[in-house]
Coordinates of C-alpha atoms and ligand atoms in Angstrom, one line a residue:
Chain D
X30 CA -2.2 34.3 11.5
X31 CA -3.9 30.7 11.3
X32 CA -5.9 31.6 8.6
X33 CA -2.8 33.2 6.6
X34 CA -0.6 30.1 7.6
X35 CA -3.8 28.0 6.3
X36 CA -4.0 30.0 2.9
X37 CA -0.2 29.6 2.6
X38 CA -0.4 26.1 3.0
X39 CA -3.0 25.8 0.5
X40 CA -1.7 27.7 -2.3
X41 CA 1.5 26.7 -2.2
X42 CA -0.2 22.5 -2.5
X43 CA -2.1 23.7 -5.5
X44 CA 0.9 25.6 -6.9
X45 CA 2.9 22.0 -6.7
X46 CA 0.3 19.8 -8.0
X47 CA 0.0 22.3 -11.1
X48 CA 3.7 23.3 -11.7
X49 CA 4.7 19.9 -11.7
X50 CA 1.6 18.7 -14.0
X51 CA 3.1 15.6 -15.8
X52 CA 3.9 14.1 -12.3
X53 CA 0.3 15.0 -11.1
X54 CA -0.8 14.2 -14.6
X55 CA 1.0 10.6 -14.0
X56 CA -0.5 10.2 -10.6
X57 CA -4.5 11.2 -11.2
X58 CA -4.3 8.6 -14.1
X59 CA -3.1 5.5 -11.6
X60 CA -5.3 6.7 -8.8
X61 CA -8.0 7.1 -11.6
X62 CA -7.4 3.1 -12.1
X63 CA -7.5 2.5 -8.5
X64 CA -10.7 4.3 -7.7
X65 CA -12.8 2.6 -11.4
X66 CA -11.9 -0.4 -9.9
X67 CA -13.3 0.3 -6.5
X68 CA -16.6 1.7 -7.8
X69 CA -16.7 -1.3 -10.9
X70 CA -16.4 -3.3 -7.7
X71 CA -19.2 -1.7 -5.6
X72 CA -21.7 -1.6 -8.5
X73 CA -21.1 -5.0 -9.2
X74 CA -22.0 -6.3 -5.9
X75 CA -24.7 -4.2 -5.4
X76 CA -26.0 -5.6 -9.1
X77 CA -25.6 -9.5 -8.0
X78 CA -27.7 -8.9 -5.1
X79 CA -29.9 -7.6 -7.8
X80 CA -29.6 -10.4 -9.7
X81 CA -30.2 -12.8 -7.2
X82 CA -33.5 -11.2 -5.4
X83 CA -34.5 -10.8 -9.1
X84 CA -34.1 -14.6 -9.6
X85 CA -35.5 -15.6 -5.5
X86 CA -38.7 -13.3 -6.9
X87 CA -39.2 -16.3 -9.8
X88 CA -39.3 -19.0 -8.1
X89 CA -41.9 -20.2 -6.1
X90 CA -44.2 -23.2 -4.7
X91 CA -47.0 -24.7 -6.0
X92 CA -49.9 -27.0 -3.9
X93 CA -52.4 -28.4 -6.3
X94 CA -55.4 -29.9 -4.5
X95 CA -57.6 -33.2 -4.9
X96 CA -60.5 -31.7 -6.9
X97 CA -63.0 -33.1 -3.8
X98 CA -61.6 -30.5 -1.8
X99 CA -63.4 -27.8 -0.7
X100 CA -63.0 -24.4 -1.3
X101 CA -63.3 -23.2 2.4
X102 CA -60.7 -25.8 3.0
X103 CA -58.1 -24.3 0.8
X104 CA -58.9 -20.5 1.7
X105 CA -58.1 -22.4 5.2
X106 CA -54.7 -23.5 4.6
X107 CA -54.0 -20.5 2.8
X108 CA -54.8 -18.3 6.0
X109 CA -53.0 -20.6 7.5
X110 CA -49.7 -20.1 5.7
X111 CA -49.7 -16.6 5.3
X112 CA -49.2 -16.6 9.4
X113 CA -45.8 -18.0 8.8
X114 CA -42.9 -15.8 8.9
X115 CA -41.1 -17.3 6.0
X116 CA -43.9 -16.4 3.2
X117 CA -43.5 -13.6 1.3
X118 CA -47.0 -13.8 -0.8
X119 CA -50.1 -16.5 -1.6
X120 CA -51.9 -16.7 -4.7
X121 CA -54.8 -18.7 -5.0
X122 CA -56.0 -20.0 -8.1
X123 CA -59.0 -21.7 -8.3
X124 CA -60.9 -24.5 -11.0
X125 CA -61.9 -21.5 -12.9
X126 CA -59.0 -19.6 -13.2
X127 CA -56.8 -22.5 -13.9
X128 CA -59.4 -23.6 -16.8
X129 CA -59.2 -19.9 -17.9
X130 CA -55.1 -20.0 -17.7
X131 CA -55.2 -23.4 -19.6
X132 CA -57.2 -22.2 -22.0
X133 CA -55.8 -18.7 -22.8
X134 CA -52.3 -20.5 -23.1
X135 CA -53.6 -22.7 -25.6
X136 CA -55.9 -20.8 -27.6
X137 CA -54.1 -21.6 -30.9
X138 CA -54.3 -25.3 -30.1
X139 CA -58.0 -25.9 -31.1
X140 CA -57.0 -30.0 -31.1
X141 CA -56.4 -29.8 -27.0
X142 CA -59.7 -27.1 -26.5
X143 CA -61.7 -29.8 -28.4
X144 CA -60.8 -32.5 -26.1
X145 CA -61.2 -30.0 -23.1
X146 CA -64.3 -29.6 -24.3
X147 CA -65.3 -33.3 -24.4
X148 CA -64.7 -33.9 -20.8
X149 CA -67.9 -33.2 -18.9
X150 CA -66.6 -31.6 -16.0
X151 CA -63.1 -29.4 -15.1
X152 CA -60.6 -31.7 -15.0
X153 CA -57.6 -29.0 -13.6
X154 CA -57.0 -29.0 -10.0
X155 CA -56.7 -25.8 -7.6
X156 CA -53.8 -24.4 -6.6
X157 CA -52.0 -22.0 -4.4
X158 CA -48.4 -20.3 -5.5
X159 CA -46.5 -19.5 -2.7
X160 CA -43.3 -17.5 -2.7
X161 CA -41.2 -17.7 0.5
X162 CA -38.7 -14.6 1.2
X163 CA -35.8 -16.2 0.9
X164 CA -34.9 -19.4 -1.4
X165 CA -33.6 -21.2 1.6
X166 CA -36.9 -21.0 3.0
X167 CA -38.2 -23.5 0.3
X168 CA -37.4 -26.8 1.8
X169 CA -39.0 -26.5 5.1
X170 CA -42.3 -24.7 3.7
X171 CA -42.7 -27.9 1.8
X172 CA -42.2 -29.8 5.2
X173 CA -44.9 -27.6 6.5
X174 CA -47.1 -28.9 4.0
X175 CA -46.4 -32.4 3.8
X176 CA -48.0 -33.0 7.2
X177 CA -50.8 -35.3 7.7
X178 CA -53.6 -33.0 8.3
X179 CA -53.1 -31.8 5.1
X180 CA -52.7 -35.2 3.3
X181 CA -56.5 -35.2 3.0
X182 CA -56.7 -32.6 0.9
X183 CA -53.5 -31.7 -1.2
X184 CA -52.9 -34.0 -3.6
X185 CA -49.5 -32.9 -5.1
X186 CA -46.6 -30.3 -3.9
X187 CA -44.3 -29.3 -7.0
X188 CA -41.7 -28.6 -4.3
X189 CA -39.9 -31.5 -5.9
X190 CA -39.8 -30.6 -9.3
X191 CA -38.6 -27.1 -8.7
X192 CA -36.5 -28.8 -5.8
X193 CA -33.3 -28.6 -8.2
X194 CA -33.4 -25.6 -9.0
X195 CA -33.9 -23.7 -5.8
X196 CA -31.2 -25.8 -4.3
X197 CA -28.6 -24.2 -6.9
X198 CA -30.2 -21.0 -7.0
X199 CA -29.2 -21.4 -3.2
X200 CA -25.6 -22.2 -3.5
X201 CA -25.2 -20.2 -6.5
X202 CA -26.5 -17.0 -4.3
X203 CA -24.1 -17.8 -1.9
X204 CA -21.3 -17.9 -3.9
X205 CA -21.3 -15.1 -5.6
X206 CA -21.9 -12.9 -2.9
X207 CA -19.1 -14.6 -1.1
X208 CA -16.7 -14.8 -3.5
X209 CA -17.9 -11.5 -5.3
X210 CA -17.2 -9.8 -1.8
X211 CA -13.6 -11.5 -2.0
X212 CA -12.5 -10.7 -5.0
X213 CA -13.5 -6.7 -4.6
X214 CA -11.5 -6.8 -1.4
X215 CA -8.2 -8.1 -2.7
X216 CA -8.9 -5.9 -5.6
X217 CA -9.6 -3.0 -4.1
X218 CA -6.6 -3.2 -1.8
X219 CA -4.5 -3.7 -4.7
X220 CA -5.8 -1.1 -6.4
X221 CA -5.5 1.1 -3.1
X222 CA -1.8 -0.2 -2.5
X223 CA -0.7 1.0 -6.2
X224 CA -2.1 4.0 -6.3
X225 CA -0.7 4.8 -2.3
X226 CA 3.0 3.7 -3.8
X227 CA 2.8 6.0 -6.6
X228 CA 2.0 9.0 -4.6
X229 CA 4.7 7.8 -2.3
X230 CA 7.0 7.8 -5.3
X231 CA 6.2 11.4 -6.4
X232 CA 6.7 12.6 -2.7
X233 CA 10.0 11.1 -2.7
X234 CA 11.0 13.7 -5.7
X235 CA 10.5 16.0 -2.8
X236 CA 13.2 14.9 -0.6
X237 CA 15.5 17.7 -1.4
X238 CA 13.2 20.6 -1.5
X239 CA 12.3 19.3 2.4
X240 CA 15.7 19.6 3.4
X241 CA 15.9 23.0 2.2
X242 CA 12.6 23.8 3.5
X243 CA 13.7 22.8 7.0
X244 CA 17.1 24.2 6.4
X245 CA 15.3 28.1 6.1
X246 CA 13.2 27.1 9.6
X247 CA 10.0 25.6 7.5
X248 CA 8.4 23.5 11.0
X249 CA 6.9 21.0 10.4
X250 CA 3.3 21.5 9.7
X251 CA 4.3 24.2 6.8
X252 CA 6.2 21.2 4.8
X253 CA 3.7 18.4 5.9
X254 CA 0.9 20.4 5.2
X255 CA 1.2 21.4 1.4
X256 CA 1.8 17.9 0.7
X257 CA -1.4 17.1 2.5
X258 CA -3.1 19.5 0.1
X259 CA -1.1 18.1 -2.5
X260 CA -2.1 14.4 -1.9
X261 CA -5.8 15.3 -1.6
X262 CA -5.8 17.2 -4.4
X263 CA -4.5 14.1 -6.4
X264 CA -7.5 12.0 -4.8
X265 CA -10.6 14.9 -5.6
X266 CA -8.8 15.8 -9.4
X267 CA -9.1 11.5 -9.6
X268 CA -12.6 10.9 -8.4
X269 CA -14.3 13.5 -10.2
X270 CA -12.6 11.8 -13.4
X271 CA -13.9 8.2 -12.5
X272 CA -17.0 10.0 -11.8
X273 CA -17.5 11.5 -14.9
X274 CA -16.0 8.4 -16.6
X275 CA -18.6 6.1 -15.2
X276 CA -21.3 8.1 -17.5
X277 CA -19.7 7.0 -21.0
X278 CA -18.1 3.6 -19.5
X279 CA -21.8 2.5 -18.2
X280 CA -23.8 3.7 -21.0
X281 CA -21.9 1.2 -23.6
X282 CA -22.1 -1.7 -21.3
X283 CA -25.9 -1.2 -20.2
X284 CA -27.7 -2.6 -23.2
X285 CA -25.2 -5.6 -23.0
X286 CA -26.1 -6.4 -19.3
X287 CA -29.5 -5.7 -19.7
X288 CA -29.4 -8.1 -22.4
X289 CA -29.0 -11.0 -20.8
X290 CA -30.3 -9.8 -17.1
X291 CA -33.5 -8.4 -17.9
X292 CA -34.3 -6.0 -15.8
X293 CA -30.9 -4.6 -14.8
X294 CA -30.3 -1.2 -15.7
X295 CA -26.7 0.0 -15.0
X296 CA -27.2 3.6 -16.0
X297 CA -30.4 4.0 -14.9
X298 CA -28.7 2.9 -11.2
X299 CA -25.8 4.9 -11.0
X300 CA -27.8 7.7 -11.8
X301 CA -29.9 7.5 -9.2
X302 CA -27.2 6.5 -6.6
X303 CA -25.1 9.3 -8.2
X304 CA -24.3 11.1 -4.5
X305 CA -23.8 8.1 -2.8
X306 CA -21.5 7.1 -5.4
X307 CA -19.6 10.7 -5.4
X308 CA -18.9 10.6 -1.3
X309 CA -17.6 7.0 -1.6
X310 CA -15.4 7.5 -4.9
X311 CA -14.4 10.9 -3.7
X312 CA -13.9 10.0 -0.2
X313 CA -11.6 6.8 -0.6
X314 CA -9.4 8.9 -3.2
X315 CA -9.0 11.7 -0.6
X316 CA -7.9 9.3 2.5
X317 CA -5.9 7.1 -0.2
X318 CA -4.0 10.9 -1.3
X319 CA -3.9 12.3 1.7
X320 CA -2.3 9.2 4.1
X321 CA -0.1 8.1 1.7
X322 CA 1.1 11.8 1.6
X323 CA 1.5 11.9 5.3
X324 CA 3.4 8.6 5.2
X325 CA 5.8 10.2 2.8
X326 CA 6.4 13.0 4.3
X327 CA 7.0 11.5 7.4
X328 CA 10.0 9.7 6.7
X329 CA 11.9 12.7 5.5
X330 CA 10.3 14.7 8.5
X331 CA 12.6 12.9 10.8
X332 CA 16.1 14.1 12.1
Chain N
X49 CA 29.2 35.7 20.3
X50 CA 29.7 32.1 18.9
X51 CA 31.9 30.0 20.9
X52 CA 32.8 26.6 20.5
X53 CA 34.3 24.2 23.7
X54 CA 36.2 21.9 23.5
X55 CA 34.2 20.2 20.3
X56 CA 34.3 16.6 18.7
X57 CA 32.4 15.2 16.0
X58 CA 32.9 11.5 15.3
X59 CA 30.9 9.6 12.3
X60 CA 30.6 6.4 13.1
X61 CA 34.6 5.7 13.2
X62 CA 35.2 8.9 11.2
X63 CA 36.6 11.5 13.1
X64 CA 35.6 14.6 11.6
X65 CA 36.5 17.5 14.3
X66 CA 38.6 17.0 17.3
X67 CA 39.1 19.4 20.1
X68 CA 38.1 22.6 18.4
X69 CA 38.2 25.8 20.5
X70 CA 38.1 29.2 19.3
X71 CA 35.4 32.3 19.3
X72 CA 34.1 34.3 16.9
X73 CA 32.6 37.5 17.8
X74 CA 29.9 39.9 16.7
X75 CA 30.2 41.5 13.8
X76 CA 33.6 39.7 12.5
X77 CA 34.1 38.0 9.0
X78 CA 36.0 34.6 9.2
X79 CA 37.3 32.4 6.8
X80 CA 37.2 28.5 7.6
X81 CA 40.2 27.7 5.3
X82 CA 41.3 23.9 5.2
X83 CA 41.2 20.8 2.3
X84 CA 38.6 18.7 1.3
X85 CA 37.5 16.8 4.5
X86 CA 38.9 18.6 7.0
X87 CA 35.9 19.2 8.8
X88 CA 34.7 22.6 7.2
X89 CA 31.2 21.5 6.6
X90 CA 30.8 19.5 10.3
X91 CA 31.6 22.8 12.2
X92 CA 29.4 24.9 10.1
X93 CA 26.5 21.8 10.8
X94 CA 26.7 21.7 14.6
X95 CA 26.1 25.6 15.0
X96 CA 22.5 24.7 13.2
X97 CA 22.0 21.7 14.7
X98 CA 21.9 19.4 12.1
X99 CA 24.6 17.8 13.8
X100 CA 25.2 17.1 17.5
X101 CA 28.3 17.0 18.6
X102 CA 30.2 13.8 20.2
X103 CA 31.8 16.1 23.0
X104 CA 32.1 19.4 23.6
X105 CA 29.5 22.6 23.5
X106 CA 28.7 24.9 20.5
X107 CA 27.0 28.4 21.7
X108 CA 25.1 30.6 20.1
X109 CA 24.4 34.1 21.8
X110 CA 24.9 31.9 25.1
X111 CA 22.7 29.7 24.3
X112 CA 24.1 26.0 24.1
X113 CA 22.5 25.1 20.4
X114 CA 22.4 21.4 21.3
X115 CA 20.2 21.3 24.6
X116 CA 17.7 23.4 22.0
X117 CA 14.6 21.0 21.8
X118 CA 14.2 19.6 18.1
X119 CA 10.7 21.8 17.7
X120 CA 12.6 25.3 18.5
X121 CA 15.3 24.0 16.1
X122 CA 13.3 26.2 13.4
X123 CA 13.5 29.1 15.4
X124 CA 17.5 29.0 15.9
X125 CA 17.8 28.5 11.8
X126 CA 15.6 31.5 11.3
X127 CA 18.7 33.6 13.7
X128 CA 21.1 31.7 11.3
X129 CA 21.3 32.5 7.2
X130 CA 22.9 29.3 5.3
X131 CA 24.5 30.0 2.2
X132 CA 25.7 26.6 0.4
X133 CA 27.8 25.6 -2.8
X134 CA 24.9 23.7 -4.3
X135 CA 22.4 26.7 -3.6
X136 CA 19.5 24.3 -2.2
X137 CA 16.4 26.5 -3.8
X138 CA 13.3 25.1 -4.2
X139 CA 13.1 23.9 -7.6
X140 CA 9.3 24.7 -8.3
X141 CA 9.6 27.8 -7.2
X142 CA 10.4 31.0 -8.6
X143 CA 13.3 33.3 -7.0
X144 CA 10.9 35.8 -5.5
X145 CA 8.6 33.1 -4.5
X146 CA 11.9 30.8 -2.8
X147 CA 12.5 34.0 -0.7
X148 CA 9.3 34.6 0.3
X149 CA 9.2 31.3 1.2
X150 CA 11.7 31.6 4.0
X151 CA 9.4 34.3 5.4
X152 CA 5.9 32.6 5.5
X153 CA 7.5 30.4 7.3
X154 CA 8.6 32.6 9.9
X155 CA 5.0 33.5 10.0
X156 CA 5.8 37.3 8.4
X157 CA 2.5 39.1 7.2
X158 CA 1.8 39.3 3.3
X159 CA 2.3 43.5 3.8
X160 CA 6.0 42.7 5.4
X161 CA 6.3 40.0 2.2
X162 CA 5.8 42.0 -0.2
X163 CA 7.6 44.9 1.2
X164 CA 11.0 42.9 1.9
X165 CA 11.4 40.6 -0.7
X166 CA 12.2 42.9 -3.6
X167 CA 14.1 44.6 -1.7
X168 CA 16.2 42.1 -0.5
X169 CA 16.5 40.6 -4.4
X170 CA 17.4 44.6 -5.1
X171 CA 20.2 44.1 -2.5
X172 CA 21.7 41.6 -4.1
X173 CA 21.8 42.6 -7.7
X174 CA 18.6 40.7 -9.4
X175 CA 16.5 43.2 -9.3
X176 CA 15.0 42.2 -12.8
X177 CA 15.0 38.4 -12.7
X178 CA 12.3 38.2 -9.8
X179 CA 10.1 36.1 -11.3
X180 CA 12.7 33.0 -13.2
X181 CA 12.6 29.7 -11.5
X182 CA 15.9 28.0 -10.6
X183 CA 16.8 26.6 -13.6
X184 CA 16.6 29.7 -15.7
X185 CA 19.3 31.7 -13.6
X186 CA 22.5 31.5 -13.8
X187 CA 24.7 29.7 -11.0
X188 CA 25.8 33.3 -9.4
X189 CA 22.2 34.5 -9.9
X190 CA 21.2 30.9 -8.0
X191 CA 23.7 32.1 -5.1
X192 CA 22.1 35.7 -4.9
X193 CA 18.9 34.5 -4.3
X194 CA 20.0 32.1 -2.0
X195 CA 22.0 35.3 0.1
X196 CA 18.7 36.8 -0.1
X197 CA 17.0 34.3 1.4
X198 CA 19.6 33.8 3.9
X199 CA 19.1 37.8 4.9
X200 CA 15.1 37.4 5.3
X201 CA 15.2 37.1 8.5
X202 CA 17.6 39.9 9.6
X203 CA 20.5 37.1 11.2
X204 CA 23.0 38.5 13.1
X205 CA 25.2 35.2 11.3
X206 CA 25.6 33.9 7.9
X207 CA 27.2 30.7 7.4
X208 CA 28.2 30.4 3.8
X209 CA 29.8 26.5 3.2
X210 CA 31.7 26.6 -0.4
X211 CA 29.2 29.3 -1.8
X212 CA 31.5 29.3 -4.7
X213 CA 32.3 26.2 -5.4
X214 CA 30.1 26.0 -8.2
X215 CA 31.2 29.2 -10.1
X216 CA 33.3 31.0 -12.0
X217 CA 36.3 33.4 -10.9
X218 CA 33.9 37.0 -11.8
X219 CA 31.2 34.9 -10.0
X220 CA 33.0 34.2 -7.1
X221 CA 34.1 37.3 -6.4
X222 CA 30.7 39.0 -7.0
X223 CA 29.2 36.8 -4.1
X224 CA 32.6 37.6 -1.9
X225 CA 32.0 41.7 -2.6
X226 CA 28.4 40.7 -1.9
X227 CA 29.0 38.8 1.6
X228 CA 31.5 41.7 2.5
X229 CA 29.0 44.2 2.1
X230 CA 26.4 42.4 4.2
X231 CA 29.1 42.2 6.9
X232 CA 29.3 46.0 6.5
X233 CA 26.4 46.5 7.3
X234 CA 26.5 44.3 10.6
X235 CA 26.5 40.6 9.8
X236 CA 29.1 38.3 11.3
X237 CA 29.4 36.3 8.5
X238 CA 31.6 32.6 8.6
X239 CA 33.1 31.4 5.0
X240 CA 34.1 27.9 4.6
X241 CA 36.0 27.8 2.0
X242 CA 39.2 25.8 0.2
X243 CA 39.8 28.7 -2.3
X244 CA 43.1 29.7 -2.3
X245 CA 42.6 33.0 -4.4
X246 CA 40.2 34.3 -2.3
X247 CA 41.6 33.4 0.7
X248 CA 44.7 35.2 0.1
X249 CA 42.8 38.6 -1.6
X250 CA 40.2 39.1 1.6
X251 CA 43.0 40.1 4.1
X252 CA 40.6 38.7 7.1
X253 CA 40.9 36.4 10.4
X254 CA 41.3 33.0 9.1
X255 CA 40.7 30.0 10.7
X256 CA 42.9 26.9 9.1
X257 CA 41.6 23.5 9.6
X258 CA 43.7 19.9 8.8
X259 CA 42.1 16.9 9.7
X260 CA 39.5 18.0 12.0
X261 CA 41.7 20.5 13.9
X262 CA 42.4 23.9 14.1
X263 CA 45.9 24.5 12.9
X264 CA 46.1 28.1 12.5
X265 CA 43.8 31.3 13.4
X266 CA 45.4 34.9 12.4
X267 CA 43.8 38.1 11.6
X268 CA 44.8 38.6 8.0
X269 CA 45.5 35.5 7.7
X270 CA 46.7 33.6 4.5
X271 CA 45.7 30.2 2.6
X272 CA 48.6 27.9 3.9
X273 CA 47.7 24.4 1.9
Ligands
ADP474 N1 27.0 12.3 7.4 C1 28.5 11.8 7.4 N2 28.7 10.0 7.8 C2 30.0 10.2 7.8 N3 31.4 10.7 7.8 C3 31.1 12.1 7.2 C4 29.8 12.6 7.1 N4 30.0 13.8 6.9 C5 30.8 14.1 6.8 N5 32.1 12.9 7.2 C6 33.6 12.8 7.0 O1 33.9 13.6 7.8 C7 34.7 14.3 7.8 C8 35.1 16.5 7.3 O2 33.9 16.3 6.4 P1 33.1 17.7 6.3 O3 32.8 18.0 7.7 O4 31.9 17.6 5.4 O5 34.7 18.3 5.7 P2 35.0 19.7 4.5 O6 33.2 20.4 4.5 O7 36.0 20.3 5.0 O8 35.4 19.3 2.9 C9 35.3 13.3 5.9 O9 36.2 12.5 6.1 C10 34.0 13.2 5.9 O10 34.1 11.9 5.2
MG475 MG1 32.6 20.7 3.0

């Protein structure tokens, strides 16, 4: 009995979707646009986080040591720093490494190499390249290294030079994420409202049919059920179209985005997270479609 | 079987029925006559629970219709067949599906539906057009579908509200003859109409309304306006 009723409701909803294909197409189109917005925004947000973390990875603080500082002391400082929570990684560059890097960098410039030869000792200082977990932590790292007990061996900390970049990055990170989510929420809400209204208008067409159904003795679930099914079908179809359309769209966008944000590959990211996106997009579609049709029908079920 | 006891209906200030007392016996064929606005439709709506009386009681098979809970109204409506001037078919379903729908909501099995629907469509004379949609059918044919649908629960009463209002003379008589045939098979018929021709040629009981009151009730009555 329940199984028969369920089959009838499913069949009835499907028929209504299929037989009114013009209306269904229009509704699905609007919902697809809305879901595109949702998908686009969620990809955008994940990508900004990615960009921020790439940029953060590029920033570091270099600590230069006096030429007479003993290597053992430098290693000691390094080990001390490694204990700190803020520190992500430390690279030790000895005087010899620094010289080698310098020569490598200027290998096409005989003048400089020549003058370097003329010095009787290596003029380059040993250094530690310190990376923090977050851009906001460089300030406190720099303060830590400015303590008196390090003054004897540390020549300079280049945090001052980087300070401007680092704090700008800090501000940018925070504001991108804040406005990104803000805009996303507003746009997503608009998209949801628009498709909600479209589904409601579609169902509005059926108000006469609903009164007929009531007159021939249809119970509330027999009326609501097919509309609910129809709304859910809108959501599933619009979701599937969105998921498919994202492939060519991202395929076109990927080279453009990659050209000014190296390391960001949209289409690869989408492919890797396709399952999550399927659940998200189809889920949102089903909820919008289902809830709006239930609300639409509720009005005509009263009295 | 149907009893109206001192029934009045007032739609915010507008009196539609006033002090209506009448009784309809099983297997009767009763015409409700009267000019437009005299309260015929309201009289029928009270019986299916679509409207509630402002005063008085309406009984169907000893049951006070207006004490029936909302959730039990569908059951009542399956006991009564309704036919309207504007047919009220589901526009995106075929003739067959329109009739089948009324059975589906009542929980009939697929087997019962496959058996009864073609039979009923045959009975109302629509055998060859079962798979047409309403917009592919003439007014008379649409009304036949509506009558077939009204019969699906083997109701004890059929209420017909101006069923011929949108039909030409020939089709009107076809529909009236169909209702007479259904009446002969044992179903009570309440026919609301302001069609003089039909009433005068029926020679059945006529209850005449004017301004919400019953002004005449005669066996083999005539239209008096
Ligand atoms: N839903 C309603 N709201 C307000 N007035 C109504 C409503 N339905 C009917 N009426 C009024 O009640 C009176 C009787 O109407 P009705 O029963 O439809 O008459 P008939 O079917 O004989 O034409 C009319 O004056 C009509 O305007
Ligand atoms: Mg009327």
